[in-house]
């Protein structure tokens, strides 16, 4: 099949080619299926100056006008949903229905965010003084995204930045730049030239963004290791940063659950997108009374799940997105085998082509093993037995990650009390992975810095400014 090349960078309202390019691999086949232009340092400088140039007029527009344009964007995304979703599945690997859902979710969250008000807050107002807190946009926001949900993870920060009056330079992952570049073509039709610029490029382009003297904030989604580099680099110019990093989410399953019913939900929250979700369940702690039943029910789900090319109807789990991640997950499977753990499902490594791995469930594994300690970010999950709830909470918290976690129980009050003891940004009860435009999301500990979504998240794209007036 011919290699697709119908992709462009978006700089200052123009669709551009460049001297360099990125090859993009279809992870279901393991072969290159598309090629797109790759930006260099000169392109970055031009994009940043276009964004700076567009900033004064964009910030001067009222919130309502900026909201109306964001709504046009989500409308257009829905109109282009099918084409975008097919491209997303080809570059990312996830089943087509989930790509459709990713675009839907991105559009819905965008619409939700622009309904949130950021009013001027009056701190004091009496005969002597008037003190108020206002929020003003920061300037140019650099957005850097990963490869697991490229459209949704771009739209969250993009819409937050634009709605609050900033202009943007956005860089998708070099593994999955294509759907984002196509979203750029839609953005170009909706927003004034320069307000949004999209540059595909490698890690070095991300590093150049974090060091760029004329970018005011970095909104980064990716791994903990890169997040630390971003923070260190941004320190030189004291850029504002939001870091949405990795997780190692625990799910604590109490002794009163209906094991079969919760297994369905827990399986999905663990293995959706083949485990490549920051807030996927990555460790399952099961009370000894329901442990056997829960294991059986999870194994049943694993055996039913159809693994295959995301474009094939009926596929529930696609491939791992790239070779580097595939090798990492295979390494964890091999280490886990060497450690003598029990594989209840999966564990075998198919011959290929494509980066496919079966959903794999592991028991009898030590708390200090790689699988329990590291973020696996792939289709392998440990099930760990506990007797005492305090011990389960201690083990769940015994990690440098702190993105999210969940507690499962028929007793919602008891579940909520235990959930509140998890050291995470979001603790769910009887659910996992539910987010919305109105609820802050972000990581505790090394899972991140700051929050996205909600008024709290939007304000992180703005500088608080006190206006203090002496009336006499
Ligand atoms: P990554 O850190 O390797 O790359 C993310 C992005 O950073 C890419 O665009 C990459 O080109 C860029 N980059 C690489 N080096 C850089 C540098 N030195 N300076 C600036 N940018 C640089 O992450 P990944 O492998 O693409 O994504 C997977 C990770 O993302 C997982 O850990 C996952 O949990 C995390 N993630 C977190 C969230 C969240 O909301 N918390 C959401 C999705 C994914």
Coordinates of C-alpha atoms and ligand atoms in Angstrom, one line a residue:
X1 CA 0.0 0.0 0.0
X2 CA 1.2 3.5 -0.8
X3 CA 2.6 5.5 2.0
X4 CA 0.3 8.4 3.1
X5 CA 2.0 11.8 2.9
X6 CA -0.9 14.2 3.1
X7 CA 0.2 15.9 6.3
X8 CA 1.5 19.4 7.1
X9 CA 2.8 21.5 10.0
X10 CA 0.6 24.5 11.0
X11 CA 2.7 27.7 11.5
X12 CA 1.2 31.1 11.6
X13 CA -2.0 30.0 9.9
X14 CA -0.2 28.3 7.0
X15 CA 0.1 24.6 6.3
X16 CA 3.8 23.9 5.7
X17 CA 6.1 21.1 4.6
X18 CA 9.7 20.9 5.8
X19 CA 13.1 19.5 4.8
X20 CA 12.9 16.7 7.4
X21 CA 10.3 14.1 8.0
X22 CA 9.0 11.5 10.5
X23 CA 8.1 7.9 9.4
X24 CA 5.0 6.6 11.3
X25 CA 4.5 2.9 11.9
X26 CA 1.2 1.1 12.1
X27 CA 1.7 -0.9 15.3
X28 CA -0.7 -3.7 14.1
X29 CA 1.7 -4.4 11.2
X30 CA 5.0 -3.1 12.4
X31 CA 5.6 -1.3 9.1
X32 CA 5.7 2.4 8.0
X33 CA 2.4 3.5 6.6
X34 CA 2.7 7.3 6.6
X35 CA 5.2 10.1 6.6
X36 CA 4.8 13.7 7.9
X37 CA 7.0 16.8 8.0
X38 CA 9.2 17.2 11.1
X39 CA 9.9 20.7 12.4
X40 CA 13.3 22.0 13.2
X41 CA 14.5 24.8 15.5
X42 CA 13.8 27.4 12.9
X43 CA 10.3 26.2 12.5
X44 CA 9.9 26.3 16.3
X45 CA 11.1 30.0 16.4
X46 CA 8.7 30.9 13.6
X47 CA 5.8 29.2 15.4
X48 CA 6.6 30.9 18.7
X49 CA 6.8 34.3 17.1
X50 CA 3.5 33.6 15.2
X51 CA 1.9 32.7 18.6
X52 CA 3.3 35.8 20.3
X53 CA 2.1 38.0 17.4
X54 CA -1.4 36.6 17.7
X55 CA -1.6 36.9 21.5
X56 CA -2.6 40.6 22.0
X57 CA -5.7 40.3 19.7
X58 CA -6.6 36.9 21.0
X59 CA -6.4 37.8 24.7
X60 CA -8.5 40.9 24.0
X61 CA -11.4 38.9 22.9
X62 CA -14.1 38.2 25.5
X63 CA -14.4 34.7 27.0
X64 CA -17.7 34.2 25.2
X65 CA -16.2 34.8 21.8
X66 CA -13.3 32.4 22.5
X67 CA -15.9 29.9 23.8
X68 CA -17.9 30.1 20.6
X69 CA -14.8 29.3 18.5
X70 CA -14.0 26.3 20.7
X71 CA -17.6 25.1 20.2
X72 CA -17.1 25.4 16.4
X73 CA -13.9 23.3 16.8
X74 CA -15.8 20.5 18.6
X75 CA -18.6 20.6 16.1
X76 CA -16.0 20.2 13.3
X77 CA -14.2 17.4 15.1
X78 CA -17.5 15.5 15.2
X79 CA -18.0 16.1 11.5
X80 CA -14.6 14.7 10.8
X81 CA -14.8 12.0 13.5
X82 CA -14.8 8.9 11.3
X83 CA -11.7 9.9 9.2
X84 CA -9.8 11.1 12.3
X85 CA -10.7 7.9 14.1
X86 CA -9.4 5.7 11.3
X87 CA -6.2 7.6 11.2
X88 CA -5.9 7.5 15.0
X89 CA -6.4 3.7 15.0
X90 CA -3.8 3.2 12.3
X91 CA -1.1 5.2 14.1
X92 CA -2.0 4.4 17.7
X93 CA -3.5 0.8 17.4
X94 CA -6.6 1.2 19.6
X95 CA -9.9 -0.4 18.3
X96 CA -11.8 1.9 16.0
X97 CA -14.7 2.3 18.4
X98 CA -12.3 3.6 21.0
X99 CA -10.8 6.1 18.6
X100 CA -14.3 7.3 17.8
X101 CA -14.9 7.6 21.6
X102 CA -11.6 9.4 22.1
X103 CA -12.6 12.1 19.7
X104 CA -16.2 12.3 21.1
X105 CA -14.7 12.6 24.6
X106 CA -12.3 15.3 23.5
X107 CA -15.1 17.3 21.9
X108 CA -17.4 16.9 24.9
X109 CA -14.8 17.9 27.4
X110 CA -13.9 20.9 25.2
X111 CA -17.6 22.0 25.2
X112 CA -17.7 21.4 29.0
X113 CA -14.7 23.5 29.7
X114 CA -15.8 26.6 27.9
X115 CA -18.9 26.6 30.1
X116 CA -16.7 27.2 33.2
X117 CA -16.5 30.8 34.4
X118 CA -13.4 32.4 35.8
X119 CA -14.9 35.4 37.5
X120 CA -13.0 38.3 39.2
X121 CA -12.9 37.4 42.9
X122 CA -13.6 40.2 45.4
X123 CA -11.5 39.7 48.5
X124 CA -12.5 42.8 50.4
X125 CA -14.8 45.7 49.7
X126 CA -15.5 48.4 52.3
X127 CA -15.4 52.1 52.8
X128 CA -11.6 52.2 52.8
X129 CA -10.6 49.6 50.2
X130 CA -11.5 47.3 47.3
X131 CA -9.3 44.3 46.7
X132 CA -9.9 41.9 43.9
X133 CA -8.2 38.9 42.4
X134 CA -8.2 38.7 38.6
X135 CA -6.8 36.1 36.3
X136 CA -5.0 37.0 33.1
X137 CA -3.6 34.8 30.3
X138 CA 0.0 33.9 30.5
X139 CA 1.0 34.3 26.8
X140 CA 2.3 31.4 24.7
X141 CA 1.7 27.9 26.0
X142 CA 3.8 25.0 24.7
X143 CA 1.9 21.7 24.8
X144 CA 3.7 18.4 24.6
X145 CA 1.7 15.2 24.3
X146 CA 2.4 11.4 24.5
X147 CA 1.3 8.6 22.2
X148 CA -1.4 6.7 24.1
X149 CA -4.4 9.1 23.5
X150 CA -2.9 11.8 21.3
X151 CA -6.1 13.6 20.3
X152 CA -7.8 13.7 23.7
X153 CA -4.6 14.6 25.5
X154 CA -3.9 17.4 23.1
X155 CA -7.5 18.8 23.3
X156 CA -7.6 19.1 27.1
X157 CA -4.6 21.5 27.4
X158 CA -5.2 23.1 24.0
X159 CA -8.8 24.2 24.9
X160 CA -7.8 25.2 28.4
X161 CA -5.0 27.5 27.0
X162 CA -7.1 29.0 24.2
X163 CA -10.3 29.6 26.2
X164 CA -8.3 31.4 28.9
X165 CA -6.8 33.7 26.2
X166 CA -3.4 32.1 25.5
X167 CA -1.9 31.2 22.1
X168 CA -0.4 27.8 21.6
X169 CA 2.5 25.8 20.1
X170 CA 1.6 22.1 20.2
X171 CA 4.0 19.1 19.7
X172 CA 2.5 15.6 19.5
X173 CA 4.6 12.5 20.1
X174 CA 6.8 11.4 17.1
X175 CA 5.1 8.0 17.3
X176 CA 1.6 9.5 16.8
X177 CA 1.7 12.9 15.1
X178 CA -0.8 12.3 12.4
X179 CA -4.3 12.7 13.8
X180 CA -3.1 15.8 15.7
X181 CA -1.8 17.3 12.4
X182 CA -5.2 16.7 10.9
X183 CA -6.8 18.4 13.9
X184 CA -4.5 21.3 13.0
X185 CA -6.1 21.6 9.6
X186 CA -9.5 22.0 11.3
X187 CA -8.1 24.4 13.8
X188 CA -6.7 26.5 11.0
X189 CA -10.2 27.0 9.6
X190 CA -11.6 27.9 13.0
X191 CA -9.1 30.1 14.8
X192 CA -7.2 33.3 13.6
X193 CA -3.8 32.7 12.1
X194 CA -1.0 32.2 14.7
X195 CA -3.4 31.4 17.6
X196 CA -2.6 27.7 17.3
X197 CA 0.6 26.2 15.8
X198 CA 1.3 22.5 15.4
X199 CA 4.7 21.1 15.0
X200 CA 5.5 17.4 14.6
X201 CA 8.9 16.5 15.8
X202 CA 11.1 14.4 18.0
X203 CA 12.1 14.6 21.6
X204 CA 14.7 17.3 20.9
X205 CA 12.0 19.6 19.6
X206 CA 10.2 19.1 23.0
X207 CA 13.4 19.9 24.8
X208 CA 13.8 23.1 22.7
X209 CA 10.2 24.1 23.6
X210 CA 10.9 23.8 27.3
X211 CA 14.0 26.0 27.0
X212 CA 12.5 28.5 24.6
X213 CA 12.7 32.0 26.1
X214 CA 9.4 33.2 24.5
X215 CA 7.2 30.3 25.7
X216 CA 5.5 31.2 29.0
X217 CA 4.1 27.9 30.1
X218 CA 4.6 24.2 29.3
X219 CA 1.7 21.8 29.6
X220 CA 3.4 18.4 29.4
X221 CA 1.8 14.9 29.4
X222 CA 4.2 12.0 29.4
X223 CA 6.5 9.9 31.5
X224 CA 7.8 10.7 34.9
X225 CA 11.4 10.6 33.6
X226 CA 10.7 13.2 30.9
X227 CA 8.5 15.3 33.2
X228 CA 11.5 15.8 35.5
X229 CA 13.6 17.0 32.5
X230 CA 10.8 19.4 31.5
X231 CA 10.7 20.8 35.0
X232 CA 14.5 21.2 35.2
X233 CA 14.6 22.9 31.8
X234 CA 11.6 25.2 32.5
X235 CA 13.3 26.4 35.7
X236 CA 15.8 28.4 33.6
X237 CA 13.1 30.8 32.5
X238 CA 10.7 30.1 35.4
X239 CA 8.0 28.9 33.0
X240 CA 4.8 27.8 34.5
X241 CA 4.4 24.1 34.2
X242 CA 1.6 21.5 34.4
X243 CA 2.9 17.9 34.4
X244 CA 0.5 15.0 33.8
X245 CA 2.8 12.0 34.3
X246 CA 2.7 8.3 34.7
X247 CA 0.8 6.3 37.3
X248 CA 0.7 2.9 39.0
X249 CA -2.9 2.9 40.0
X250 CA -4.0 0.4 42.7
X251 CA -7.5 -1.0 42.9
X252 CA -8.4 -2.3 46.4
X253 CA -11.3 -4.9 46.2
X254 CA -13.0 -5.5 49.6
X255 CA -14.5 -8.7 50.9
X256 CA -18.2 -7.7 50.3
X257 CA -18.2 -7.3 46.5
X258 CA -20.0 -9.3 43.8
X259 CA -16.7 -10.6 42.3
X260 CA -18.1 -11.3 38.8
X261 CA -19.7 -7.9 38.5
X262 CA -16.7 -5.9 39.6
X263 CA -14.3 -8.1 37.5
X264 CA -15.9 -6.8 34.3
X265 CA -15.3 -3.2 35.3
X266 CA -11.9 -3.8 36.7
X267 CA -10.8 -5.8 33.6
X268 CA -11.8 -3.0 31.4
X269 CA -10.2 -0.3 33.5
X270 CA -7.0 -2.4 33.5
X271 CA -6.7 -3.4 29.9
X272 CA -8.5 -0.8 27.8
X273 CA -6.0 0.5 25.2
X274 CA -4.0 -2.6 26.1
X275 CA -3.1 -1.1 29.4
X276 CA -1.6 2.1 27.9
X277 CA -3.6 4.5 29.9
X278 CA -2.0 6.8 32.6
X279 CA -4.9 6.0 34.9
X280 CA -5.4 2.4 34.1
X281 CA -5.5 0.0 37.0
X282 CA -2.0 -1.4 37.3
X283 CA -2.2 -3.3 40.6
X284 CA -5.2 -5.2 41.9
X285 CA -5.3 -5.8 45.6
X286 CA -8.0 -8.5 46.4
X287 CA -9.3 -9.5 49.9
X288 CA -8.5 -13.1 50.6
X289 CA -12.2 -14.0 50.9
X290 CA -13.0 -13.0 47.3
X291 CA -9.5 -13.5 45.9
X292 CA -10.1 -16.9 44.2
X293 CA -13.5 -15.9 42.8
X294 CA -12.1 -12.5 41.5
X295 CA -9.1 -14.2 39.9
X296 CA -11.5 -16.7 38.1
X297 CA -13.8 -13.9 36.9
X298 CA -10.9 -11.8 35.6
X299 CA -9.4 -14.8 33.8
X300 CA -12.8 -15.4 32.1
X301 CA -12.7 -11.7 30.9
X302 CA -9.1 -12.1 29.6
X303 CA -10.0 -15.3 27.7
X304 CA -13.0 -13.6 26.1
X305 CA -11.2 -10.4 25.0
X306 CA -10.5 -10.3 21.3
X307 CA -7.0 -9.1 20.5
X308 CA -6.3 -7.8 17.0
X309 CA -5.9 -5.1 14.5
X310 CA -8.0 -2.1 15.7
X311 CA -9.5 -1.7 12.3
X312 CA -11.0 -5.3 12.4
X313 CA -14.6 -5.3 13.6
X314 CA -14.9 -6.9 17.0
X315 CA -11.4 -6.2 18.1
X316 CA -11.4 -5.2 21.8
X317 CA -7.6 -4.9 22.5
X318 CA -5.1 -3.6 19.9
X319 CA -1.3 -3.9 19.8
X320 CA 1.2 -2.1 22.1
X321 CA 1.8 1.2 20.4
X322 CA 5.5 1.1 19.6
X323 CA 8.5 -1.2 19.6
X324 CA 10.2 0.5 22.5
X325 CA 7.2 0.0 24.7
X326 CA 6.6 -3.5 23.4
X327 CA 10.2 -4.5 24.3
X328 CA 9.7 -3.0 27.8
X329 CA 6.6 -4.9 28.5
X330 CA 8.1 -8.1 27.1
X331 CA 11.0 -7.5 29.5
X332 CA 8.6 -7.3 32.4
X333 CA 6.8 -10.5 31.3
X334 CA 10.2 -12.3 31.2
X335 CA 11.3 -10.9 34.6
X336 CA 8.0 -12.0 36.0
X337 CA 8.4 -15.5 34.7
X338 CA 12.0 -15.7 36.0
X339 CA 10.7 -14.6 39.5
X340 CA 8.5 -17.7 39.5
X341 CA 5.1 -15.9 39.5
X342 CA 1.9 -17.7 38.4
X343 CA 0.4 -16.7 35.0
X344 CA -3.3 -17.1 35.2
X345 CA -3.9 -15.8 31.7
X346 CA -1.6 -14.7 28.8
X347 CA 2.1 -14.5 29.2
X348 CA 2.9 -15.9 25.8
X349 CA 4.6 -13.7 23.2
X350 CA 3.0 -14.1 19.7
X351 CA 5.4 -14.2 16.8
X352 CA 4.1 -11.1 15.0
X353 CA 3.9 -9.1 12.8
X354 CA 2.7 -6.2 14.9
X355 CA 3.3 -5.5 18.6
X356 CA 0.6 -7.7 20.0
X357 CA 0.6 -9.1 23.5
X358 CA -2.4 -11.0 25.1
X359 CA -4.0 -9.7 28.3
X360 CA -1.9 -11.2 31.0
X361 CA -2.9 -11.7 34.7
X362 CA -0.2 -12.6 37.3
X363 CA -0.4 -13.9 40.9
X364 CA 2.1 -15.0 43.5
X365 CA 4.4 -12.1 42.8
X366 CA 6.4 -10.1 45.3
X367 CA 5.6 -6.5 46.2
X368 CA 9.1 -5.4 45.3
X369 CA 9.0 -7.0 41.8
X370 CA 9.3 -4.9 38.6
X371 CA 5.7 -5.6 37.7
X372 CA 4.4 -4.2 41.0
X373 CA 6.8 -1.3 41.4
X374 CA 7.1 0.0 37.8
X375 CA 4.5 1.5 35.5
X376 CA 4.1 -1.4 33.1
X377 CA 1.9 0.6 30.6
X378 CA 1.0 -2.6 28.8
X379 CA -1.4 -5.5 29.0
X380 CA -0.1 -7.2 32.1
X381 CA -1.5 -6.8 35.6
X382 CA -0.7 -8.4 39.0
X383 CA -3.4 -9.6 41.4
X384 CA -2.2 -9.3 45.0
X385 CA -3.9 -10.9 48.0
X386 CA -4.5 -9.1 51.3
X387 CA -6.1 -10.0 54.6
X388 CA -6.1 -6.7 56.5
X389 CA -7.4 -3.4 54.9
X390 CA -4.8 -1.3 56.6
X391 CA -2.1 -3.5 55.1
X392 CA -3.7 -3.1 51.6
X393 CA -3.8 0.7 52.0
X394 CA -0.1 0.7 53.1
X395 CA 0.9 -1.4 50.1
X396 CA -1.2 0.6 47.7
X397 CA 0.5 3.8 48.9
X398 CA 4.0 2.2 48.8
X399 CA 5.0 3.7 45.5
X400 CA 6.5 6.9 44.2
X401 CA 3.4 7.3 41.9
X402 CA 0.2 8.9 43.0
X403 CA -2.0 9.5 40.0
X404 CA -5.3 7.7 41.0
X405 CA -6.7 4.6 42.6
X406 CA -10.0 3.0 43.5
X407 CA -11.8 1.0 46.2
X408 CA -14.5 -1.5 45.4
X409 CA -17.2 -2.4 48.0
X410 CA -20.9 -2.7 48.4
X411 CA -20.6 -0.5 51.4
X412 CA -20.1 2.9 49.8
X413 CA -19.4 4.7 53.1
X414 CA -16.6 2.2 54.0
X415 CA -15.3 2.4 50.5
X416 CA -15.2 6.2 50.6
X417 CA -13.3 6.2 53.9
X418 CA -10.7 3.9 52.6
X419 CA -10.4 5.8 49.3
X420 CA -9.7 9.0 51.2
X421 CA -6.6 7.3 52.6
X422 CA -5.0 6.7 49.1
X423 CA -2.2 9.1 48.3
X424 CA -3.5 10.0 44.9
X425 CA -4.9 12.9 42.8
X426 CA -8.2 11.0 42.3
X427 CA -9.6 8.2 44.4
X428 CA -12.6 6.5 43.0
X429 CA -15.2 4.2 44.6
X430 CA -16.8 1.4 42.6
X431 CA -15.4 3.0 39.4
X432 CA -12.1 3.9 37.8
X433 CA -11.0 6.2 35.0
X434 CA -14.1 8.5 35.0
X435 CA -13.1 12.1 34.3
X436 CA -15.0 15.2 33.2
X437 CA -14.4 18.8 32.2
X438 CA -15.7 19.9 35.6
X439 CA -13.5 17.7 37.8
X440 CA -9.8 18.5 38.5
X441 CA -7.5 15.8 37.3
X442 CA -3.8 15.4 38.0
X443 CA -1.2 13.5 40.0
X444 CA 0.1 13.4 43.5
X445 CA 3.7 12.5 44.3
X446 CA 5.8 11.8 41.2
X447 CA 2.7 11.5 39.0
X448 CA 2.6 15.1 38.3
X449 CA 2.3 18.7 39.2
X450 CA -0.9 20.8 39.0
X451 CA -4.3 19.9 37.8
X452 CA -6.1 20.0 34.4
X453 CA -9.9 20.6 33.8
X454 CA -12.3 22.5 36.1
X455 CA -11.8 26.1 37.2
X456 CA -8.7 25.0 39.1
X457 CA -7.2 23.6 35.9
X458 CA -8.1 26.6 33.8
X459 CA -6.6 29.0 36.3
X460 CA -3.3 27.2 35.9
X461 CA -3.2 28.7 32.4
X462 CA -3.5 32.2 33.9
X463 CA -1.6 34.5 36.2
X464 CA -3.4 35.5 39.3
X465 CA -3.2 39.3 39.7
X466 CA -4.4 41.3 42.7
X467 CA -5.8 44.8 42.2
X468 CA -5.8 46.6 45.5
X469 CA -7.5 50.0 45.6
X470 CA -7.4 52.6 48.5
X471 CA -10.7 54.4 48.4
X472 CA -9.7 57.4 50.5
Ligands
LIG1 P1 7.5 10.5 27.0 O1 7.8 11.2 28.2 O2 8.5 9.6 26.4 O3 7.1 11.5 25.8 C1 6.1 12.4 25.9 C2 6.4 13.6 25.0 O4 7.5 14.3 25.4 C3 6.7 13.2 23.5 O5 6.0 14.2 22.7 C4 8.2 13.4 23.4 O6 8.7 13.6 22.1 C5 8.4 14.5 24.4 N1 9.8 14.6 24.9 C6 10.7 13.6 25.1 N2 11.8 14.0 25.7 C7 11.6 15.3 26.0 C8 12.4 16.3 26.6 N3 13.6 16.1 27.1 N4 11.8 17.6 26.8 C9 10.6 17.8 26.3 N5 9.8 16.9 25.7 C10 10.3 15.7 25.5 O7 6.1 9.7 27.3 P2 5.4 8.6 26.3 O8 6.1 7.4 26.3 O9 5.1 9.3 25.0 O10 4.0 8.5 27.1 C11 3.7 7.5 28.0 C12 3.7 8.1 29.4 O11 2.8 9.2 29.5 C13 3.3 7.1 30.5 O12 4.1 7.2 31.6 C14 1.9 7.6 30.8 O13 1.4 7.2 32.1 C15 2.0 9.1 30.7 N6 0.7 9.7 30.5 C16 0.2 10.5 31.6 C17 -1.1 11.0 31.5 C18 -1.7 11.9 32.6 O14 -2.6 12.6 32.3 N7 -1.1 11.9 33.8 C19 -1.8 10.8 30.3 C20 -1.3 10.0 29.3 C21 0.0 9.5 29.4

